[in-house]
Amino acid sequence: MTKTLLAAIACILTVTATPIVSTAEAAPCLIVTLTGTQSGPSVFNGQAGAGTLVRYGDDSNDCGATKLQFDAGRGTNMRLSQIDVTPVQLDAIFFTHMHGDHTEGFADIMMLRWYFKGPKTDIVCSSDATSILGVTNSCRKYVTHIADAFLQSGEIAERRSEDNARLAGGPVDLTNVITFDPKDEPQLVWSSGDVKVSAIRSTHTAGHASYRVDTPAGSVVIGGDAGNDAPAPPRASSTSDQVEKLAKGVDIIVHSAFHPVMGPDRDSGMPPPIFYRQSLASDLGAMAKRVGAKHLVLTHLGPSLGAVIHNRWKVPGGPLTQADYRKAVEAGGFTGNTIVGTDLATLRFPAK
Ligand SMILES: [Zn+2]
């Protein structure tokens, strides 16, 4: 073959290859959305239970090639429907811990996924963990029994009799449970292509875990309800040392936050152990500053914005506003972007 012919072929190849290259170079993007911001078992003002949706992709798929749900409190499905995400599209669901305000929406999500006929999805959470009082928290059992009531009521069999393409075991047949032993160092617990999820042990209940998602577009830490390992003051911070380790250099921190007004030095009536096992907005501000985060997203607010009563306890001094939480974060020294979470609050990375 002559040099000229080779050059001509190379030229054709280059031209042919151009559209493929430009697709591959479509800008990667990350979208983080709060699917629910309620803190604790109570209901307030239509707020959904705790949860965060992390979407990653590029402009060609509206940043939605991969969709990960972290926790799934009451009403998660309703919030997802407001942003056109169906349960079928979730690539994996992660749980920080087995408290109802983080798990109650799971049956709803999985029943609808089953009704739509799948596919299977990964459920990622801690392996069974026993508390110092001898009580075992089991994500695996929670997931394994998620269909029981619907099997017992006859609904699964009834809908199957109308369409036997649906699986006989109900929603549990669509779950692939992946458990891990939370450690004091980050460990990779799930990945798909460019998306990597790592987890670390954190204190709240036995088996509580916090997560970090790394993508080429940015990174986010989901702290859950993490607090410090020391159950009460004196301690350097109410935040978790492990979450801080996990969050080094992260772009976004999403974290449950309590406001100092609920503390035992005021008259809220909240039992100190419940108050102390959460992170304070002020300490989260200090932690976000130390790790160099760009955005701090407070969620699962205790108390809820505008609430006179939080769960069973009064809010000393009256209802709080977003400005009150912002002030607490600033007192911690954080000068980045603070979002005081409301349902469906969204952060896109990079910003549009
Ligand atoms: Zn909670």
Short mmCIF file of C-alpha atoms in Angstrom, two decimals, residues 74-264:
data_model
loop_
_atom_site.label_atom_id
_atom_site.label_comp_id
_atom_site.label_asym_id
_atom_site.label_seq_id
_atom_site.Cartn_x
_atom_site.Cartn_y
_atom_site.Cartn_z
CA ARG A 74 -41.82 7.45 53.82
CA GLY A 75 -43.00 8.93 50.52
CA THR A 76 -39.76 8.48 48.59
CA ASN A 77 -41.71 7.15 45.61
CA MET A 78 -43.89 10.27 45.56
CA ARG A 79 -40.84 12.54 45.45
CA LEU A 80 -39.19 10.41 42.75
CA SER A 81 -42.36 10.68 40.67
CA GLN A 82 -42.09 14.48 40.84
CA ILE A 83 -38.73 14.30 39.07
CA ASP A 84 -39.82 11.58 36.63
CA VAL A 85 -37.78 8.81 38.19
CA THR A 86 -39.53 5.44 38.44
CA PRO A 87 -38.48 2.65 40.82
CA VAL A 88 -37.49 0.53 37.83
CA GLN A 89 -34.73 3.00 36.97
CA LEU A 90 -32.88 2.71 40.28
CA ASP A 91 -29.57 0.88 39.81
CA ALA A 92 -29.04 0.36 43.53
CA ILE A 93 -30.54 1.29 46.89
CA PHE A 94 -28.28 1.90 49.88
CA PHE A 95 -29.31 2.06 53.54
CA THR A 96 -27.45 3.98 56.22
CA HIS A 97 -29.37 2.22 58.99
CA MET A 98 -32.55 0.38 59.88
CA HIS A 99 -34.71 3.18 61.29
CA GLY A 100 -38.19 3.60 59.85
CA ASP A 101 -37.68 7.23 58.88
CA HIS A 102 -35.00 5.92 56.46
CA THR A 103 -36.67 2.67 55.36
CA GLU A 104 -40.47 2.99 55.30
CA GLY A 105 -40.64 3.89 51.61
CA PHE A 106 -38.76 0.79 50.52
CA ALA A 107 -41.77 -1.56 50.30
CA ASP A 108 -43.59 1.01 48.16
CA ILE A 109 -40.62 1.31 45.80
CA MET A 110 -40.12 -2.44 45.49
CA MET A 111 -43.83 -3.26 45.08
CA LEU A 112 -44.07 -0.84 42.17
CA ARG A 113 -40.86 -2.18 40.68
CA TRP A 114 -42.35 -5.69 40.91
CA TYR A 115 -45.64 -4.48 39.38
CA PHE A 116 -43.60 -3.03 36.48
CA LYS A 117 -41.77 -6.39 36.25
CA GLY A 118 -38.27 -5.59 37.33
CA PRO A 119 -35.37 -5.85 36.72
CA LYS A 120 -33.46 -6.97 39.80
CA THR A 121 -31.63 -4.32 41.75
CA ASP A 122 -28.79 -4.20 44.27
CA ILE A 123 -29.65 -3.41 47.88
CA VAL A 124 -26.48 -2.38 49.70
CA CYS A 125 -26.24 -2.13 53.48
CA SER A 126 -24.44 -3.25 56.62
CA SER A 127 -24.34 -6.88 57.62
CA ASP A 128 -26.22 -7.78 60.82
CA ALA A 129 -24.96 -5.74 63.76
CA THR A 130 -25.72 -6.18 67.45
CA SER A 131 -25.98 -3.23 69.82
CA ILE A 132 -24.46 -3.07 73.29
CA LEU A 133 -27.96 -3.84 74.64
CA GLY A 134 -27.97 -7.06 72.62
CA VAL A 135 -30.43 -6.04 69.90
CA THR A 136 -29.57 -7.05 66.35
CA ASN A 137 -30.25 -4.75 63.39
CA SER A 138 -30.62 -6.74 60.21
CA CYS A 139 -30.92 -5.08 56.84
CA ARG A 140 -30.82 -8.48 55.17
CA LYS A 141 -33.89 -9.63 57.11
CA TYR A 142 -35.66 -6.34 56.44
CA VAL A 143 -35.15 -6.80 52.71
CA THR A 144 -35.87 -10.54 52.76
CA HIS A 145 -39.24 -9.97 54.45
CA ILE A 146 -40.30 -6.90 52.50
CA ALA A 147 -42.88 -8.88 50.50
CA ASP A 148 -44.35 -10.88 53.39
CA ALA A 149 -47.49 -8.81 53.98
CA PHE A 150 -48.27 -8.68 50.25
CA LEU A 151 -47.73 -12.44 49.91
CA GLN A 152 -49.93 -13.11 52.94
CA SER A 153 -52.71 -10.82 51.75
CA GLY A 154 -52.88 -12.76 48.50
CA GLU A 155 -52.07 -9.76 46.32
CA ILE A 156 -48.89 -11.25 44.87
CA ALA A 157 -50.68 -14.45 43.83
CA GLU A 158 -53.68 -12.53 42.56
CA ARG A 159 -51.69 -10.19 40.31
CA ARG A 160 -49.60 -13.13 39.12
CA SER A 161 -52.74 -15.00 38.14
CA GLU A 162 -53.44 -12.06 35.80
CA ASP A 163 -49.85 -11.87 34.53
CA ASN A 164 -47.52 -14.73 35.36
CA ALA A 165 -44.49 -12.85 34.04
CA ARG A 166 -44.43 -11.31 37.51
CA LEU A 167 -42.18 -13.19 39.93
CA ALA A 168 -43.80 -15.54 42.45
CA GLY A 169 -41.88 -14.28 45.48
CA GLY A 170 -43.06 -10.71 44.96
CA PRO A 171 -40.68 -7.75 45.34
CA VAL A 172 -38.08 -9.74 47.28
CA ASP A 173 -37.33 -11.67 44.07
CA LEU A 174 -36.10 -8.39 42.58
CA THR A 175 -33.53 -7.75 45.29
CA ASN A 176 -29.88 -8.64 45.27
CA VAL A 177 -28.68 -7.94 48.81
CA ILE A 178 -25.05 -6.90 49.15
CA THR A 179 -23.91 -6.55 52.76
CA PHE A 180 -20.61 -5.36 54.14
CA ASP A 181 -18.99 -4.99 57.55
CA PRO A 182 -18.64 -1.25 58.15
CA LYS A 183 -15.03 -0.43 59.04
CA ASP A 184 -13.18 2.64 60.30
CA GLU A 185 -11.56 3.03 56.86
CA PRO A 186 -13.46 3.60 53.62
CA GLN A 187 -14.16 0.44 51.63
CA LEU A 188 -15.52 0.08 48.12
CA VAL A 189 -19.02 -1.45 48.38
CA TRP A 190 -20.49 -0.90 44.91
CA SER A 191 -19.33 0.28 41.51
CA SER A 192 -20.55 0.57 37.97
CA GLY A 193 -18.37 2.04 35.23
CA ASP A 194 -17.07 5.39 36.42
CA VAL A 195 -19.27 5.43 39.53
CA LYS A 196 -17.74 4.16 42.75
CA VAL A 197 -19.46 3.98 46.14
CA SER A 198 -17.50 3.51 49.32
CA ALA A 199 -18.72 3.16 52.89
CA ILE A 200 -17.42 3.74 56.39
CA ARG A 201 -18.66 2.81 59.87
CA SER A 202 -20.33 5.60 61.77
CA THR A 203 -22.11 5.87 65.09
CA HIS A 204 -25.87 6.26 65.51
CA THR A 205 -27.24 2.72 65.77
CA ALA A 206 -25.35 -0.57 65.47
CA GLY A 207 -24.50 -1.12 61.81
CA HIS A 208 -24.90 2.53 60.80
CA ALA A 209 -22.86 3.36 57.69
CA SER A 210 -22.07 6.52 55.75
CA TYR A 211 -21.39 6.55 52.01
CA ARG A 212 -19.34 8.39 49.44
CA VAL A 213 -20.01 8.44 45.70
CA ASP A 214 -17.12 9.30 43.39
CA THR A 215 -17.70 10.12 39.74
CA PRO A 216 -15.71 12.01 37.09
CA ALA A 217 -18.15 14.92 37.51
CA GLY A 218 -17.80 15.25 41.26
CA SER A 219 -18.24 13.51 44.56
CA VAL A 220 -20.78 13.42 47.35
CA VAL A 221 -20.80 12.07 50.90
CA ILE A 222 -24.10 10.89 52.41
CA GLY A 223 -23.55 10.98 56.15
CA GLY A 224 -26.91 9.62 57.23
CA ASP A 225 -27.57 10.17 60.93
CA ALA A 226 -23.92 9.86 61.93
CA GLY A 227 -22.73 11.29 65.21
CA ASN A 228 -19.48 11.11 67.12
CA ASP A 229 -18.27 7.82 68.63
CA ALA A 230 -18.17 9.55 72.04
CA PRO A 231 -21.85 9.38 73.05
CA ALA A 232 -21.85 12.70 74.93
CA PRO A 233 -19.66 15.72 75.69
CA PRO A 234 -16.89 16.36 76.49
CA ARG A 235 -15.78 15.68 72.90
CA ALA A 236 -14.14 17.72 70.15
CA SER A 237 -17.22 17.56 67.92
CA SER A 238 -20.68 15.99 67.57
CA THR A 239 -19.69 14.92 64.03
CA SER A 240 -18.17 11.58 63.12
CA ASP A 241 -14.38 11.29 62.75
CA GLN A 242 -14.93 8.50 60.22
CA VAL A 243 -17.34 10.60 58.13
CA GLU A 244 -14.72 13.35 58.19
CA LYS A 245 -12.15 10.86 56.87
CA LEU A 246 -14.58 9.74 54.17
CA ALA A 247 -15.32 13.35 53.23
CA LYS A 248 -11.72 14.56 52.69
CA GLY A 249 -11.72 16.66 49.52
CA VAL A 250 -15.33 15.82 48.63
CA ASP A 251 -17.43 18.29 46.64
CA ILE A 252 -20.77 17.85 48.42
CA ILE A 253 -21.71 16.70 51.92
CA VAL A 254 -25.32 15.67 52.55
CA HIS A 255 -25.88 15.16 56.26
CA SER A 256 -28.61 14.92 58.89
CA ALA A 257 -28.46 17.98 61.11
CA PHE A 258 -29.75 19.00 64.50
CA HIS A 259 -29.91 22.57 65.68
CA PRO A 260 -28.30 23.42 69.04
CA VAL A 261 -31.65 24.73 70.41
CA MET A 262 -32.79 21.12 70.96
CA GLY A 263 -29.90 20.49 73.36
CA PRO A 264 -30.24 19.58 77.06
#
